[in-house]
């Protein structure tokens, strides 16, 4: 079969179970595509062909023995932020270019237990800091829709791999939009779960109170399959919640669009820098949801102006603390021939970290320093609470909140925006992380240059099933999620 990469996760699951094709066939098909096409997309940092084929054969045996799960034998790509035992985990950084984890992240371990076949590890902005994936030590990844553009970030490798059909789905992480924005830039569906729904154990930390892993795929249905594997309490992550998980696949039709109240924040659609095509596509998608029976309700989110400054204090503050462990002594990059200990620390960190990471460590350390702690860090925490309250008040009168995922479509590679311009691009995603809420991106059309546009739906706590269900119904009634980039149409 030459078109295995066109199949949805459900079709792959059924095909494997019904022995229409084997996991080895499927895995070889993807490995062939990666070998041929990833020289242009550059989404993989590491391809684990040998391990993948061994896992594929084990999957075959499990299917024959009747011990398979719905996903046994289905390939996946993991963001290179999830620790993988025996396989390099870089977080896109020179600092971890030589790092081989002695254990698997919980998300990876759960994937293995479910029988997923790991194709490899995919590119990302260094330590998940960025919106383009250009901040990677391994170089830029291309957007499959236009190879001169970025796939977004920080989970840009995950998005590009799926959009080019170099993996059927992928894991991502979202601290301030890193699942939703690359999904938006690459025409995919991506879910950022509620904080605590997915274990952070073995997921390299950027800003621990904001970080959350989630699925990136072609459709809400595909995401639901992966959520069924990723979600759940983990004793190894004290911030993971002891709450039953839903069956996200079984719940795909659990929430009706008919009667759904969708909040439209006034402030969001007047943001300077909101691209006219993005605005038009998002509004058209809302019109479609209205035609399907939803009610659009104008709401106020008065804290909108505070989002960027609040996030860009809290995230760097936590990053400066998390990244202090990379000292050139315990693990990671070590500078050569240090003259003394201080020289070892200084040079290991200035040679091992890229410019954006260093910028954030400096900002965060400053905000946490004795003289400025109250003025910046504590103040930001208070504003964070107000942002959360703003959302909770809105959810008293609406079921979900709609927004663009990003104010623009994908930037050109090398556009070289200033840090502040770059940070302003996070306006629609970061408040969700500050509040710990779940949110989803769904593709809703294209701009004049044929680059994808995404709609974001934000839900109340633990409403992942509802978000997936609403997008699933939208996708039953539309075909934006079935559009493929030209490179994905190519056969290997
Ligand atoms: N673009 C945001 C940042 O640079 C979000 C990153 C993320 O979610 N990991 O921090």
PDB file of N, CA and C in Angstrom, residues 346-403:
ATOM      1  N   UNK A 346      30.378  29.473  34.229  1.00  0.00           N
ATOM      2  CA  UNK A 346      30.081  30.581  33.308  1.00  0.00           C
ATOM      3  C   UNK A 346      30.167  30.148  31.863  1.00  0.00           C
ATOM      4  N   UNK A 347      31.271  29.498  31.534  1.00  0.00           N
ATOM      5  CA  UNK A 347      31.451  29.146  30.113  1.00  0.00           C
ATOM      6  C   UNK A 347      30.533  27.991  29.700  1.00  0.00           C
ATOM      7  N   UNK A 348      30.286  27.040  30.589  1.00  0.00           N
ATOM      8  CA  UNK A 348      29.372  25.944  30.221  1.00  0.00           C
ATOM      9  C   UNK A 348      28.009  26.524  29.890  1.00  0.00           C
ATOM     10  N   UNK A 349      27.566  27.472  30.690  1.00  0.00           N
ATOM     11  CA  UNK A 349      26.228  28.034  30.476  1.00  0.00           C
ATOM     12  C   UNK A 349      26.204  29.010  29.300  1.00  0.00           C
ATOM     13  N   UNK A 350      27.261  29.799  29.121  1.00  0.00           N
ATOM     14  CA  UNK A 350      27.190  30.720  27.968  1.00  0.00           C
ATOM     15  C   UNK A 350      27.461  30.010  26.653  1.00  0.00           C
ATOM     16  N   UNK A 351      28.199  28.922  26.694  1.00  0.00           N
ATOM     17  CA  UNK A 351      28.420  28.178  25.442  1.00  0.00           C
ATOM     18  C   UNK A 351      27.288  27.183  25.176  1.00  0.00           C
ATOM     19  N   UNK A 352      26.681  26.691  26.237  1.00  0.00           N
ATOM     20  CA  UNK A 352      25.663  25.638  26.083  1.00  0.00           C
ATOM     21  C   UNK A 352      24.258  26.149  25.793  1.00  0.00           C
ATOM     22  N   UNK A 353      23.937  27.353  26.261  1.00  0.00           N
ATOM     23  CA  UNK A 353      22.598  27.919  26.035  1.00  0.00           C
ATOM     24  C   UNK A 353      22.616  28.912  24.876  1.00  0.00           C
ATOM     25  N   UNK A 354      21.553  28.930  24.095  1.00  0.00           N
ATOM     26  CA  UNK A 354      21.407  29.900  23.019  1.00  0.00           C
ATOM     27  C   UNK A 354      20.938  31.247  23.548  1.00  0.00           C
ATOM     28  N   UNK A 355      20.829  32.220  22.634  1.00  0.00           N
ATOM     29  CA  UNK A 355      20.571  33.614  23.006  1.00  0.00           C
ATOM     30  C   UNK A 355      19.215  33.797  23.711  1.00  0.00           C
ATOM     31  N   UNK A 356      18.158  33.163  23.178  1.00  0.00           N
ATOM     32  CA  UNK A 356      16.832  33.377  23.778  1.00  0.00           C
ATOM     33  C   UNK A 356      16.766  32.789  25.187  1.00  0.00           C
ATOM     34  N   UNK A 357      17.371  31.630  25.368  1.00  0.00           N
ATOM     35  CA  UNK A 357      17.378  31.005  26.689  1.00  0.00           C
ATOM     36  C   UNK A 357      18.141  31.898  27.670  1.00  0.00           C
ATOM     37  N   UNK A 358      19.268  32.426  27.239  1.00  0.00           N
ATOM     38  CA  UNK A 358      20.050  33.306  28.122  1.00  0.00           C
ATOM     39  C   UNK A 358      19.260  34.566  28.463  1.00  0.00           C
ATOM     40  N   UNK A 359      18.543  35.096  27.449  1.00  0.00           N
ATOM     41  CA  UNK A 359      17.735  36.306  27.696  1.00  0.00           C
ATOM     42  C   UNK A 359      16.708  36.029  28.803  1.00  0.00           C
ATOM     43  N   UNK A 360      16.060  34.868  28.716  1.00  0.00           N
ATOM     44  CA  UNK A 360      15.007  34.572  29.701  1.00  0.00           C
ATOM     45  C   UNK A 360      15.577  34.271  31.078  1.00  0.00           C
ATOM     46  N   UNK A 361      16.751  33.634  31.111  1.00  0.00           N
ATOM     47  CA  UNK A 361      17.376  33.391  32.414  1.00  0.00           C
ATOM     48  C   UNK A 361      17.696  34.733  33.071  1.00  0.00           C
ATOM     49  N   UNK A 362      18.173  35.676  32.270  1.00  0.00           N
ATOM     50  CA  UNK A 362      18.511  36.992  32.822  1.00  0.00           C
ATOM     51  C   UNK A 362      17.261  37.713  33.314  1.00  0.00           C
ATOM     52  N   UNK A 363      16.206  37.713  32.506  1.00  0.00           N
ATOM     53  CA  UNK A 363      14.959  38.389  32.915  1.00  0.00           C
ATOM     54  C   UNK A 363      14.412  37.745  34.182  1.00  0.00           C
ATOM     55  N   UNK A 364      14.398  36.410  34.185  1.00  0.00           N
ATOM     56  CA  UNK A 364      13.816  35.685  35.315  1.00  0.00           C
ATOM     57  C   UNK A 364      14.619  35.865  36.584  1.00  0.00           C
ATOM     58  N   UNK A 365      15.927  35.851  36.457  1.00  0.00           N
ATOM     59  CA  UNK A 365      16.772  36.010  37.635  1.00  0.00           C
ATOM     60  C   UNK A 365      16.594  37.418  38.208  1.00  0.00           C
ATOM     61  N   UNK A 366      16.475  38.371  37.320  1.00  0.00           N
ATOM     62  CA  UNK A 366      16.250  39.757  37.737  1.00  0.00           C
ATOM     63  C   UNK A 366      14.921  39.863  38.493  1.00  0.00           C
ATOM     64  N   UNK A 367      13.866  39.285  37.916  1.00  0.00           N
ATOM     65  CA  UNK A 367      12.536  39.388  38.534  1.00  0.00           C
ATOM     66  C   UNK A 367      12.484  38.690  39.888  1.00  0.00           C
ATOM     67  N   UNK A 368      13.336  37.700  40.085  1.00  0.00           N
ATOM     68  CA  UNK A 368      13.333  36.964  41.354  1.00  0.00           C
ATOM     69  C   UNK A 368      14.337  37.518  42.355  1.00  0.00           C
ATOM     70  N   UNK A 369      15.142  38.482  41.943  1.00  0.00           N
ATOM     71  CA  UNK A 369      16.204  38.941  42.835  1.00  0.00           C
ATOM     72  C   UNK A 369      15.607  39.749  43.989  1.00  0.00           C
ATOM     73  N   UNK A 370      16.297  39.753  45.119  1.00  0.00           N
ATOM     74  CA  UNK A 370      15.742  40.288  46.369  1.00  0.00           C
ATOM     75  C   UNK A 370      15.072  41.648  46.201  1.00  0.00           C
ATOM     76  N   UNK A 371      15.704  42.561  45.519  1.00  0.00           N
ATOM     77  CA  UNK A 371      15.168  43.910  45.425  1.00  0.00           C
ATOM     78  C   UNK A 371      13.945  44.053  44.521  1.00  0.00           C
ATOM     79  N   UNK A 372      13.732  43.079  43.639  1.00  0.00           N
ATOM     80  CA  UNK A 372      12.666  43.235  42.646  1.00  0.00           C
ATOM     81  C   UNK A 372      11.563  42.191  42.764  1.00  0.00           C
ATOM     82  N   UNK A 373      11.737  41.253  43.677  1.00  0.00           N
ATOM     83  CA  UNK A 373      10.811  40.138  43.824  1.00  0.00           C
ATOM     84  C   UNK A 373       9.361  40.603  44.008  1.00  0.00           C
ATOM     85  N   UNK A 374       9.150  41.527  44.940  1.00  0.00           N
ATOM     86  CA  UNK A 374       7.786  42.008  45.194  1.00  0.00           C
ATOM     87  C   UNK A 374       7.254  42.829  44.027  1.00  0.00           C
ATOM     88  N   UNK A 375       8.120  43.662  43.478  1.00  0.00           N
ATOM     89  CA  UNK A 375       7.678  44.571  42.415  1.00  0.00           C
ATOM     90  C   UNK A 375       7.311  43.819  41.139  1.00  0.00           C
ATOM     91  N   UNK A 376       8.007  42.727  40.848  1.00  0.00           N
ATOM     92  CA  UNK A 376       7.749  42.024  39.592  1.00  0.00           C
ATOM     93  C   UNK A 376       7.103  40.656  39.796  1.00  0.00           C
ATOM     94  N   UNK A 377       7.788  39.768  40.482  1.00  0.00           N
ATOM     95  CA  UNK A 377       7.299  38.388  40.562  1.00  0.00           C
ATOM     96  C   UNK A 377       5.988  38.289  41.350  1.00  0.00           C
ATOM     97  N   UNK A 378       5.962  38.877  42.529  1.00  0.00           N
ATOM     98  CA  UNK A 378       4.752  38.788  43.356  1.00  0.00           C
ATOM     99  C   UNK A 378       3.590  39.516  42.671  1.00  0.00           C
ATOM    100  N   UNK A 379       3.882  40.661  42.106  1.00  0.00           N
ATOM    101  CA  UNK A 379       2.850  41.412  41.370  1.00  0.00           C
ATOM    102  C   UNK A 379       2.288  40.564  40.220  1.00  0.00           C
ATOM    103  N   UNK A 380       3.184  39.932  39.487  1.00  0.00           N
ATOM    104  CA  UNK A 380       2.737  39.100  38.352  1.00  0.00           C
ATOM    105  C   UNK A 380       1.840  37.958  38.840  1.00  0.00           C
ATOM    106  N   UNK A 381       2.166  37.394  39.998  1.00  0.00           N
ATOM    107  CA  UNK A 381       1.330  36.304  40.541  1.00  0.00           C
ATOM    108  C   UNK A 381      -0.068  36.814  40.896  1.00  0.00           C
ATOM    109  N   UNK A 382      -0.134  38.039  41.389  1.00  0.00           N
ATOM    110  CA  UNK A 382      -1.452  38.616  41.723  1.00  0.00           C
ATOM    111  C   UNK A 382      -2.259  38.855  40.452  1.00  0.00           C
ATOM    112  N   UNK A 383      -1.586  39.354  39.428  1.00  0.00           N
ATOM    113  CA  UNK A 383      -2.285  39.594  38.160  1.00  0.00           C
ATOM    114  C   UNK A 383      -2.719  38.259  37.551  1.00  0.00           C
ATOM    115  N   UNK A 384      -1.876  37.258  37.734  1.00  0.00           N
ATOM    116  CA  UNK A 384      -2.224  35.922  37.228  1.00  0.00           C
ATOM    117  C   UNK A 384      -3.566  35.468  37.807  1.00  0.00           C
ATOM    118  N   UNK A 385      -3.757  35.694  39.102  1.00  0.00           N
ATOM    119  CA  UNK A 385      -5.015  35.315  39.735  1.00  0.00           C
ATOM    120  C   UNK A 385      -6.194  36.085  39.128  1.00  0.00           C
ATOM    121  N   UNK A 386      -5.973  37.370  38.845  1.00  0.00           N
ATOM    122  CA  UNK A 386      -7.048  38.168  38.240  1.00  0.00           C
ATOM    123  C   UNK A 386      -7.400  37.644  36.841  1.00  0.00           C
ATOM    124  N   UNK A 387      -6.382  37.217  36.111  1.00  0.00           N
ATOM    125  CA  UNK A 387      -6.616  36.665  34.767  1.00  0.00           C
ATOM    126  C   UNK A 387      -7.463  35.399  34.868  1.00  0.00           C
ATOM    127  N   UNK A 388      -7.128  34.562  35.840  1.00  0.00           N
ATOM    128  CA  UNK A 388      -7.902  33.329  36.051  1.00  0.00           C
ATOM    129  C   UNK A 388      -9.350  33.660  36.415  1.00  0.00           C
ATOM    130  N   UNK A 389      -9.521  34.640  37.299  1.00  0.00           N
ATOM    131  CA  UNK A 389     -10.875  35.011  37.722  1.00  0.00           C
ATOM    132  C   UNK A 389     -11.708  35.554  36.565  1.00  0.00           C
ATOM    133  N   UNK A 390     -11.048  36.282  35.687  1.00  0.00           N
ATOM    134  CA  UNK A 390     -11.692  36.807  34.490  1.00  0.00           C
ATOM    135  C   UNK A 390     -12.330  35.663  33.681  1.00  0.00           C
ATOM    136  N   UNK A 391     -11.563  34.573  33.517  1.00  0.00           N
ATOM    137  CA  UNK A 391     -12.065  33.407  32.770  1.00  0.00           C
ATOM    138  C   UNK A 391     -13.212  32.736  33.529  1.00  0.00           C
ATOM    139  N   UNK A 392     -13.013  32.558  34.835  1.00  0.00           N
ATOM    140  CA  UNK A 392     -14.043  31.845  35.604  1.00  0.00           C
ATOM    141  C   UNK A 392     -15.360  32.608  35.586  1.00  0.00           C
ATOM    142  N   UNK A 393     -15.269  33.921  35.603  1.00  0.00           N
ATOM    143  CA  UNK A 393     -16.481  34.744  35.523  1.00  0.00           C
ATOM    144  C   UNK A 393     -17.144  34.534  34.155  1.00  0.00           C
ATOM    145  N   UNK A 394     -16.331  34.498  33.117  1.00  0.00           N
ATOM    146  CA  UNK A 394     -16.880  34.298  31.770  1.00  0.00           C
ATOM    147  C   UNK A 394     -17.591  32.943  31.670  1.00  0.00           C
ATOM    148  N   UNK A 395     -17.012  31.925  32.314  1.00  0.00           N
ATOM    149  CA  UNK A 395     -17.609  30.579  32.218  1.00  0.00           C
ATOM    150  C   UNK A 395     -18.925  30.461  33.007  1.00  0.00           C
ATOM    151  N   UNK A 396     -19.283  31.515  33.743  1.00  0.00           N
ATOM    152  CA  UNK A 396     -20.621  31.494  34.374  1.00  0.00           C
ATOM    153  C   UNK A 396     -21.716  31.658  33.317  1.00  0.00           C
ATOM    154  N   UNK A 397     -21.361  32.283  32.177  1.00  0.00           N
ATOM    155  CA  UNK A 397     -22.416  32.516  31.176  1.00  0.00           C
ATOM    156  C   UNK A 397     -22.162  31.851  29.820  1.00  0.00           C
ATOM    157  N   UNK A 398     -20.989  31.249  29.647  1.00  0.00           N
ATOM    158  CA  UNK A 398     -20.734  30.556  28.372  1.00  0.00           C
ATOM    159  C   UNK A 398     -20.106  29.191  28.638  1.00  0.00           C
ATOM    160  N   UNK A 399     -20.180  28.307  27.627  1.00  0.00           N
ATOM    161  CA  UNK A 399     -19.609  26.961  27.774  1.00  0.00           C
ATOM    162  C   UNK A 399     -18.154  26.918  27.325  1.00  0.00           C
ATOM    163  N   UNK A 400     -17.864  27.583  26.216  1.00  0.00           N
ATOM    164  CA  UNK A 400     -16.483  27.665  25.728  1.00  0.00           C
ATOM    165  C   UNK A 400     -16.234  29.098  25.263  1.00  0.00           C
ATOM    166  N   UNK A 401     -14.957  29.430  25.113  1.00  0.00           N
ATOM    167  CA  UNK A 401     -14.576  30.765  24.659  1.00  0.00           C
ATOM    168  C   UNK A 401     -13.794  30.609  23.363  1.00  0.00           C
ATOM    169  N   UNK A 402     -14.126  31.434  22.366  1.00  0.00           N
ATOM    170  CA  UNK A 402     -13.453  31.337  21.069  1.00  0.00           C
ATOM    171  C   UNK A 402     -12.453  32.465  20.895  1.00  0.00           C
ATOM    172  N   UNK A 403     -11.371  32.157  20.193  1.00  0.00           N
ATOM    173  CA  UNK A 403     -10.328  33.137  19.913  1.00  0.00           C
ATOM    174  C   UNK A 403      -9.508  32.628  18.738  1.00  0.00           C
TER     175      UNK A 403
END
